[in-house]
Amino acid sequence: MAPFTIQHGYAAYHGPIPAGAAHRHAAFQIVTAPEGEVTILDAAGVPHRAAALLVTPMTRHRLLAVPEAETFFVDPQSALADRLRAVSSPRAGIAVLHDLRPDDIHRQAALASAVLDPRLVAAMALPHLAMPEVAARVGLSPQRLRALARAELGLPLARWRIWARLQRAAEAMRDGRPLAEAAVTAGFADQSHLTRWMREMMGLTPAEVLPALRDHPGPAV
């Protein structure tokens, strides 16, 4: 199995985690350690330690190095995200996670949210289109669509759209595309633009992520 995989509703990585830079992403993150604990520092530098930790979207954090861990990035418009919203507080940002089996992640992440407005879910499936066209397709004004995303997701829709582009870039990199081509394919202006956003939202550069995508030992994203 490749150390980094992208599935419908989530992405997963299994392997060593290096000490990365502080960052915040537009997905729920689940980090588990098969043995011992994982440690995540919050924005204030306070450590959170447990066998399984949950980071809510747009929470600034930094993972400390661990020899082996499994981490999942869960799309906020999935049924699994509904469950994670119910057990976490947006203000807390980082929470200890209990009783979540890998089978639950694979099954529930593939299902659409039963809580979010269907128009928002439909809009999030169109990250490659300009906002006015997306809004028109789901029957909302751009302003109303942005407000709906903030109210229901707790994050700007623009941030989610960038996160979705990063997923597309990762898929292109995994398929062997050069970094510059992967950047343009995903909708970034150039490779530097992709690098800036990947560092901001993943804490790593494309060059650091690439080994995991190409089925070799490498860092987590």
PDB file of C-alpha atoms in Angstrom:
ATOM      1  CA  MET A   1       0.000   0.000   0.000  1.00  0.00           C
ATOM      2  CA  ALA A   2       1.299   3.486  -0.827  1.00  0.00           C
ATOM      3  CA  PRO A   3       2.117   5.563   2.259  1.00  0.00           C
ATOM      4  CA  PHE A   4      -0.135   8.363   0.951  1.00  0.00           C
ATOM      5  CA  THR A   5      -3.514   7.695  -0.640  1.00  0.00           C
ATOM      6  CA  ILE A   6      -6.349   9.925  -1.801  1.00  0.00           C
ATOM      7  CA  GLN A   7      -9.861   8.489  -1.567  1.00  0.00           C
ATOM      8  CA  HIS A   8     -13.327   9.966  -2.027  1.00  0.00           C
ATOM      9  CA  GLY A   9     -13.939  12.146   1.044  1.00  0.00           C
ATOM     10  CA  TYR A  10     -10.504  11.848   2.624  1.00  0.00           C
ATOM     11  CA  ALA A  11      -6.758  11.423   2.198  1.00  0.00           C
ATOM     12  CA  ALA A  12      -4.603   9.156   4.375  1.00  0.00           C
ATOM     13  CA  TYR A  13      -0.923   8.803   5.216  1.00  0.00           C
ATOM     14  CA  HIS A  14       0.830   6.024   7.155  1.00  0.00           C
ATOM     15  CA  GLY A  15       4.480   6.338   8.121  1.00  0.00           C
ATOM     16  CA  PRO A  16       6.935   8.545   9.998  1.00  0.00           C
ATOM     17  CA  ILE A  17       5.961  12.129  10.773  1.00  0.00           C
ATOM     18  CA  PRO A  18       8.751  14.715  10.911  1.00  0.00           C
ATOM     19  CA  ALA A  19       8.535  17.926  12.909  1.00  0.00           C
ATOM     20  CA  GLY A  20       6.746  20.213  10.448  1.00  0.00           C
ATOM     21  CA  ALA A  21       6.041  23.940  10.410  1.00  0.00           C
ATOM     22  CA  ALA A  22       2.918  25.469  11.938  1.00  0.00           C
ATOM     23  CA  HIS A  23       0.014  25.420   9.505  1.00  0.00           C
ATOM     24  CA  ARG A  24      -3.777  25.202   9.206  1.00  0.00           C
ATOM     25  CA  HIS A  25      -5.847  23.331   6.680  1.00  0.00           C
ATOM     26  CA  ALA A  26      -9.469  23.269   5.565  1.00  0.00           C
ATOM     27  CA  ALA A  27     -10.131  19.652   6.533  1.00  0.00           C
ATOM     28  CA  PHE A  28     -10.556  17.733   9.762  1.00  0.00           C
ATOM     29  CA  GLN A  29      -7.322  15.949  10.646  1.00  0.00           C
ATOM     30  CA  ILE A  30      -7.162  12.716  12.631  1.00  0.00           C
ATOM     31  CA  VAL A  31      -3.716  11.607  13.824  1.00  0.00           C
ATOM     32  CA  THR A  32      -3.225   8.245  15.532  1.00  0.00           C
ATOM     33  CA  ALA A  33      -0.186   6.335  16.807  1.00  0.00           C
ATOM     34  CA  PRO A  34      -0.160   2.522  16.645  1.00  0.00           C
ATOM     35  CA  GLU A  35       2.059   2.573  19.729  1.00  0.00           C
ATOM     36  CA  GLY A  36       2.378   5.336  22.305  1.00  0.00           C
ATOM     37  CA  GLU A  37       1.077   8.836  21.645  1.00  0.00           C
ATOM     38  CA  VAL A  38       1.195  11.643  19.127  1.00  0.00           C
ATOM     39  CA  THR A  39       1.846  15.247  20.148  1.00  0.00           C
ATOM     40  CA  ILE A  40       0.420  18.342  18.504  1.00  0.00           C
ATOM     41  CA  LEU A  41       1.230  21.902  19.559  1.00  0.00           C
ATOM     42  CA  ASP A  42      -1.578  24.452  19.318  1.00  0.00           C
ATOM     43  CA  ALA A  43      -1.144  28.080  18.241  1.00  0.00           C
ATOM     44  CA  ALA A  44      -0.028  29.044  21.748  1.00  0.00           C
ATOM     45  CA  GLY A  45       2.551  26.259  21.853  1.00  0.00           C
ATOM     46  CA  VAL A  46       0.556  24.150  24.326  1.00  0.00           C
ATOM     47  CA  PRO A  47       1.145  20.408  23.727  1.00  0.00           C
ATOM     48  CA  HIS A  48      -1.773  18.000  23.267  1.00  0.00           C
ATOM     49  CA  ARG A  49      -0.881  14.306  23.661  1.00  0.00           C
ATOM     50  CA  ALA A  50      -2.979  11.168  23.119  1.00  0.00           C
ATOM     51  CA  ALA A  51      -3.126   7.954  21.132  1.00  0.00           C
ATOM     52  CA  ALA A  52      -5.549   9.719  18.747  1.00  0.00           C
ATOM     53  CA  LEU A  53      -6.023  13.465  18.259  1.00  0.00           C
ATOM     54  CA  LEU A  54      -8.475  15.487  16.179  1.00  0.00           C
ATOM     55  CA  VAL A  55      -7.648  18.895  14.677  1.00  0.00           C
ATOM     56  CA  THR A  56     -10.619  20.944  13.467  1.00  0.00           C
ATOM     57  CA  PRO A  57     -10.468  22.962  10.214  1.00  0.00           C
ATOM     58  CA  MET A  58      -8.523  26.238  10.259  1.00  0.00           C
ATOM     59  CA  THR A  59      -6.875  25.447  13.612  1.00  0.00           C
ATOM     60  CA  ARG A  60      -3.248  26.525  13.535  1.00  0.00           C
ATOM     61  CA  HIS A  61      -1.049  23.698  14.855  1.00  0.00           C
ATOM     62  CA  ARG A  62       2.243  21.866  14.524  1.00  0.00           C
ATOM     63  CA  LEU A  63       2.900  18.129  14.732  1.00  0.00           C
ATOM     64  CA  LEU A  64       5.940  16.909  16.618  1.00  0.00           C
ATOM     65  CA  ALA A  65       8.025  14.121  15.107  1.00  0.00           C
ATOM     66  CA  VAL A  66       6.903  10.538  15.686  1.00  0.00           C
ATOM     67  CA  PRO A  67       8.433   7.337  14.188  1.00  0.00           C
ATOM     68  CA  GLU A  68       5.106   5.968  12.967  1.00  0.00           C
ATOM     69  CA  ALA A  69       1.593   7.339  12.783  1.00  0.00           C
ATOM     70  CA  GLU A  70      -1.512   7.308  10.643  1.00  0.00           C
ATOM     71  CA  THR A  71      -3.147  10.582   9.719  1.00  0.00           C
ATOM     72  CA  PHE A  72      -6.387  11.249   7.856  1.00  0.00           C
ATOM     73  CA  PHE A  73      -7.591  14.483   6.255  1.00  0.00           C
ATOM     74  CA  VAL A  74     -11.399  14.363   6.213  1.00  0.00           C
ATOM     75  CA  ASP A  75     -13.397  16.595   3.876  1.00  0.00           C
ATOM     76  CA  PRO A  76     -15.780  18.839   5.865  1.00  0.00           C
ATOM     77  CA  GLN A  77     -18.716  18.036   3.571  1.00  0.00           C
ATOM     78  CA  SER A  78     -18.632  14.312   4.422  1.00  0.00           C
ATOM     79  CA  ALA A  79     -20.790  12.298   6.814  1.00  0.00           C
ATOM     80  CA  LEU A  80     -17.697  11.582   8.902  1.00  0.00           C
ATOM     81  CA  ALA A  81     -17.227  15.334   9.329  1.00  0.00           C
ATOM     82  CA  ASP A  82     -20.771  15.495  10.763  1.00  0.00           C
ATOM     83  CA  ARG A  83     -19.667  13.027  13.430  1.00  0.00           C
ATOM     84  CA  LEU A  84     -16.432  14.933  14.104  1.00  0.00           C
ATOM     85  CA  ARG A  85     -18.290  18.233  14.457  1.00  0.00           C
ATOM     86  CA  ALA A  86     -20.494  16.596  17.092  1.00  0.00           C
ATOM     87  CA  VAL A  87     -17.529  15.550  19.260  1.00  0.00           C
ATOM     88  CA  SER A  88     -15.353  18.641  18.895  1.00  0.00           C
ATOM     89  CA  SER A  89     -15.520  22.307  19.765  1.00  0.00           C
ATOM     90  CA  PRO A  90     -14.344  24.843  17.157  1.00  0.00           C
ATOM     91  CA  ARG A  91     -12.936  26.926  19.995  1.00  0.00           C
ATOM     92  CA  ALA A  92     -10.894  24.038  21.347  1.00  0.00           C
ATOM     93  CA  GLY A  93      -9.378  23.262  17.955  1.00  0.00           C
ATOM     94  CA  ILE A  94      -7.555  20.115  19.108  1.00  0.00           C
ATOM     95  CA  ALA A  95      -9.344  17.293  20.913  1.00  0.00           C
ATOM     96  CA  VAL A  96      -8.674  13.762  22.096  1.00  0.00           C
ATOM     97  CA  LEU A  97     -10.528  11.271  19.908  1.00  0.00           C
ATOM     98  CA  HIS A  98     -12.083   8.059  21.203  1.00  0.00           C
ATOM     99  CA  ASP A  99     -13.799   5.051  19.605  1.00  0.00           C
ATOM    100  CA  LEU A 100     -13.206   5.804  15.950  1.00  0.00           C
ATOM    101  CA  ARG A 101     -12.224   2.700  13.986  1.00  0.00           C
ATOM    102  CA  PRO A 102     -10.484   2.765  10.578  1.00  0.00           C
ATOM    103  CA  ASP A 103     -13.569   1.115   9.066  1.00  0.00           C
ATOM    104  CA  ASP A 104     -15.665   4.068  10.269  1.00  0.00           C
ATOM    105  CA  ILE A 105     -13.320   6.483   8.520  1.00  0.00           C
ATOM    106  CA  HIS A 106     -13.382   4.625   5.198  1.00  0.00           C
ATOM    107  CA  ARG A 107     -17.160   4.145   5.246  1.00  0.00           C
ATOM    108  CA  GLN A 108     -18.423   7.461   6.614  1.00  0.00           C
ATOM    109  CA  ALA A 109     -15.948   9.708   4.782  1.00  0.00           C
ATOM    110  CA  ALA A 110     -17.292   8.454   1.461  1.00  0.00           C
ATOM    111  CA  LEU A 111     -20.850   9.559   2.299  1.00  0.00           C
ATOM    112  CA  ALA A 112     -22.164  13.099   1.860  1.00  0.00           C
ATOM    113  CA  SER A 113     -23.074  15.147   4.910  1.00  0.00           C
ATOM    114  CA  ALA A 114     -26.643  14.814   6.150  1.00  0.00           C
ATOM    115  CA  VAL A 115     -26.395  18.124   8.008  1.00  0.00           C
ATOM    116  CA  LEU A 116     -24.935  20.679   5.618  1.00  0.00           C
ATOM    117  CA  ASP A 117     -27.124  22.608   3.190  1.00  0.00           C
ATOM    118  CA  PRO A 118     -27.213  20.556  -0.055  1.00  0.00           C
ATOM    119  CA  ARG A 119     -26.486  23.709  -2.048  1.00  0.00           C
ATOM    120  CA  LEU A 120     -23.234  24.151  -0.135  1.00  0.00           C
ATOM    121  CA  VAL A 121     -22.270  20.510  -0.663  1.00  0.00           C
ATOM    122  CA  ALA A 122     -22.947  20.906  -4.398  1.00  0.00           C
ATOM    123  CA  ALA A 123     -20.857  24.090  -4.524  1.00  0.00           C
ATOM    124  CA  MET A 124     -17.933  22.377  -2.829  1.00  0.00           C
ATOM    125  CA  ALA A 125     -17.881  19.788  -5.595  1.00  0.00           C
ATOM    126  CA  LEU A 126     -17.060  22.543  -8.133  1.00  0.00           C
ATOM    127  CA  PRO A 127     -13.732  24.040  -6.969  1.00  0.00           C
ATOM    128  CA  HIS A 128     -12.495  24.355 -10.560  1.00  0.00           C
ATOM    129  CA  LEU A 129     -15.189  26.905 -11.502  1.00  0.00           C
ATOM    130  CA  ALA A 130     -15.214  30.633 -10.754  1.00  0.00           C
ATOM    131  CA  MET A 131     -17.288  31.632  -7.730  1.00  0.00           C
ATOM    132  CA  PRO A 132     -19.995  33.521  -9.693  1.00  0.00           C
ATOM    133  CA  GLU A 133     -20.612  30.435 -11.856  1.00  0.00           C
ATOM    134  CA  VAL A 134     -20.630  28.108  -8.836  1.00  0.00           C
ATOM    135  CA  ALA A 135     -23.112  30.326  -7.018  1.00  0.00           C
ATOM    136  CA  ALA A 136     -25.363  30.512 -10.085  1.00  0.00           C
ATOM    137  CA  ARG A 137     -25.348  26.729 -10.459  1.00  0.00           C
ATOM    138  CA  VAL A 138     -26.540  26.198  -6.885  1.00  0.00           C
ATOM    139  CA  GLY A 139     -29.077  29.052  -6.959  1.00  0.00           C
ATOM    140  CA  LEU A 140     -27.358  31.483  -4.582  1.00  0.00           C
ATOM    141  CA  SER A 141     -25.567  34.789  -4.866  1.00  0.00           C
ATOM    142  CA  PRO A 142     -21.779  34.646  -4.293  1.00  0.00           C
ATOM    143  CA  GLN A 143     -22.235  36.633  -1.079  1.00  0.00           C
ATOM    144  CA  ARG A 144     -24.904  34.261   0.233  1.00  0.00           C
ATOM    145  CA  LEU A 145     -22.826  31.225  -0.681  1.00  0.00           C
ATOM    146  CA  ARG A 146     -19.808  32.579   1.182  1.00  0.00           C
ATOM    147  CA  ALA A 147     -21.955  33.390   4.215  1.00  0.00           C
ATOM    148  CA  LEU A 148     -23.467  29.900   4.160  1.00  0.00           C
ATOM    149  CA  ALA A 149     -19.998  28.320   4.140  1.00  0.00           C
ATOM    150  CA  ARG A 150     -18.853  30.394   7.111  1.00  0.00           C
ATOM    151  CA  ALA A 151     -22.004  29.585   9.066  1.00  0.00           C
ATOM    152  CA  GLU A 152     -22.036  25.828   8.406  1.00  0.00           C
ATOM    153  CA  LEU A 153     -18.362  24.966   7.895  1.00  0.00           C
ATOM    154  CA  GLY A 154     -16.768  27.563  10.149  1.00  0.00           C
ATOM    155  CA  LEU A 155     -14.254  28.540   7.473  1.00  0.00           C
ATOM    156  CA  PRO A 156     -14.128  30.711   4.353  1.00  0.00           C
ATOM    157  CA  LEU A 157     -15.213  28.948   1.186  1.00  0.00           C
ATOM    158  CA  ALA A 158     -12.139  30.402  -0.545  1.00  0.00           C
ATOM    159  CA  ARG A 159      -9.925  28.418   1.849  1.00  0.00           C
ATOM    160  CA  TRP A 160     -11.773  25.213   1.101  1.00  0.00           C
ATOM    161  CA  ARG A 161     -11.388  25.820  -2.638  1.00  0.00           C
ATOM    162  CA  ILE A 162      -7.609  26.204  -2.229  1.00  0.00           C
ATOM    163  CA  TRP A 163      -7.525  22.996  -0.166  1.00  0.00           C
ATOM    164  CA  ALA A 164      -9.393  21.186  -2.947  1.00  0.00           C
ATOM    165  CA  ARG A 165      -6.829  22.478  -5.449  1.00  0.00           C
ATOM    166  CA  LEU A 166      -4.032  21.134  -3.259  1.00  0.00           C
ATOM    167  CA  GLN A 167      -5.715  17.736  -3.363  1.00  0.00           C
ATOM    168  CA  ARG A 168      -5.806  17.913  -7.156  1.00  0.00           C
ATOM    169  CA  ALA A 169      -2.134  18.919  -7.227  1.00  0.00           C
ATOM    170  CA  ALA A 170      -1.268  15.975  -4.965  1.00  0.00           C
ATOM    171  CA  GLU A 171      -3.127  13.605  -7.294  1.00  0.00           C
ATOM    172  CA  ALA A 172      -1.201  14.979 -10.292  1.00  0.00           C
ATOM    173  CA  MET A 173       2.109  14.643  -8.427  1.00  0.00           C
ATOM    174  CA  ARG A 174       1.219  11.079  -7.441  1.00  0.00           C
ATOM    175  CA  ASP A 175       0.539  10.285 -11.098  1.00  0.00           C
ATOM    176  CA  GLY A 176       4.044  11.404 -12.060  1.00  0.00           C
ATOM    177  CA  ARG A 177       3.379  14.916 -13.329  1.00  0.00           C
ATOM    178  CA  PRO A 178       6.257  17.416 -12.863  1.00  0.00           C
ATOM    179  CA  LEU A 179       5.643  19.905 -10.053  1.00  0.00           C
ATOM    180  CA  ALA A 180       5.177  22.845 -12.417  1.00  0.00           C
ATOM    181  CA  GLU A 181       2.623  20.914 -14.467  1.00  0.00           C
ATOM    182  CA  ALA A 182       0.828  19.673 -11.337  1.00  0.00           C
ATOM    183  CA  ALA A 183       0.537  23.262 -10.128  1.00  0.00           C
ATOM    184  CA  VAL A 184      -1.077  24.520 -13.329  1.00  0.00           C
ATOM    185  CA  THR A 185      -3.316  21.442 -13.592  1.00  0.00           C
ATOM    186  CA  ALA A 186      -4.689  22.175 -10.110  1.00  0.00           C
ATOM    187  CA  GLY A 187      -5.359  25.836 -10.872  1.00  0.00           C
ATOM    188  CA  PHE A 188      -2.322  27.507  -9.305  1.00  0.00           C
ATOM    189  CA  ALA A 189      -0.504  30.239 -11.182  1.00  0.00           C
ATOM    190  CA  ASP A 190       2.828  28.406 -11.073  1.00  0.00           C
ATOM    191  CA  GLN A 191       4.984  26.108  -8.955  1.00  0.00           C
ATOM    192  CA  SER A 192       5.881  28.886  -6.509  1.00  0.00           C
ATOM    193  CA  HIS A 193       2.190  29.618  -5.948  1.00  0.00           C
ATOM    194  CA  LEU A 194       1.563  25.926  -5.194  1.00  0.00           C
ATOM    195  CA  THR A 195       4.544  25.818  -2.826  1.00  0.00           C
ATOM    196  CA  ARG A 196       3.367  28.841  -0.846  1.00  0.00           C
ATOM    197  CA  TRP A 197      -0.126  27.409  -0.308  1.00  0.00           C
ATOM    198  CA  MET A 198       1.082  23.903   0.451  1.00  0.00           C
ATOM    199  CA  ARG A 199       3.444  25.241   3.116  1.00  0.00           C
ATOM    200  CA  GLU A 200       0.652  27.394   4.588  1.00  0.00           C
ATOM    201  CA  MET A 201      -1.963  24.629   4.651  1.00  0.00           C
ATOM    202  CA  MET A 202       0.180  21.506   5.136  1.00  0.00           C
ATOM    203  CA  GLY A 203       3.363  22.763   6.775  1.00  0.00           C
ATOM    204  CA  LEU A 204       5.483  21.128   4.048  1.00  0.00           C
ATOM    205  CA  THR A 205       6.633  21.919   0.512  1.00  0.00           C
ATOM    206  CA  PRO A 206       5.703  19.863  -2.573  1.00  0.00           C
ATOM    207  CA  ALA A 207       9.266  18.506  -2.690  1.00  0.00           C
ATOM    208  CA  GLU A 208       8.860  17.207   0.880  1.00  0.00           C
ATOM    209  CA  VAL A 209       5.468  15.664   0.118  1.00  0.00           C
ATOM    210  CA  LEU A 210       6.526  14.041  -3.151  1.00  0.00           C
ATOM    211  CA  PRO A 211       8.334  10.960  -1.698  1.00  0.00           C
ATOM    212  CA  ALA A 212       5.167   9.823   0.111  1.00  0.00           C
ATOM    213  CA  LEU A 213       3.078  10.304  -3.011  1.00  0.00           C
ATOM    214  CA  ARG A 214       5.465   8.236  -5.123  1.00  0.00           C
ATOM    215  CA  ASP A 215       5.235   5.156  -2.862  1.00  0.00           C
ATOM    216  CA  HIS A 216       8.519   5.643  -1.038  1.00  0.00           C
ATOM    217  CA  PRO A 217       9.136   6.328   2.665  1.00  0.00           C
ATOM    218  CA  GLY A 218       8.622  10.005   3.278  1.00  0.00           C
ATOM    219  CA  PRO A 219       6.983  12.689   5.399  1.00  0.00           C
ATOM    220  CA  ALA A 220       3.314  13.053   6.200  1.00  0.00           C
ATOM    221  CA  VAL A 221       1.224  15.863   4.851  1.00  0.00           C
TER     222      VAL A 221
END
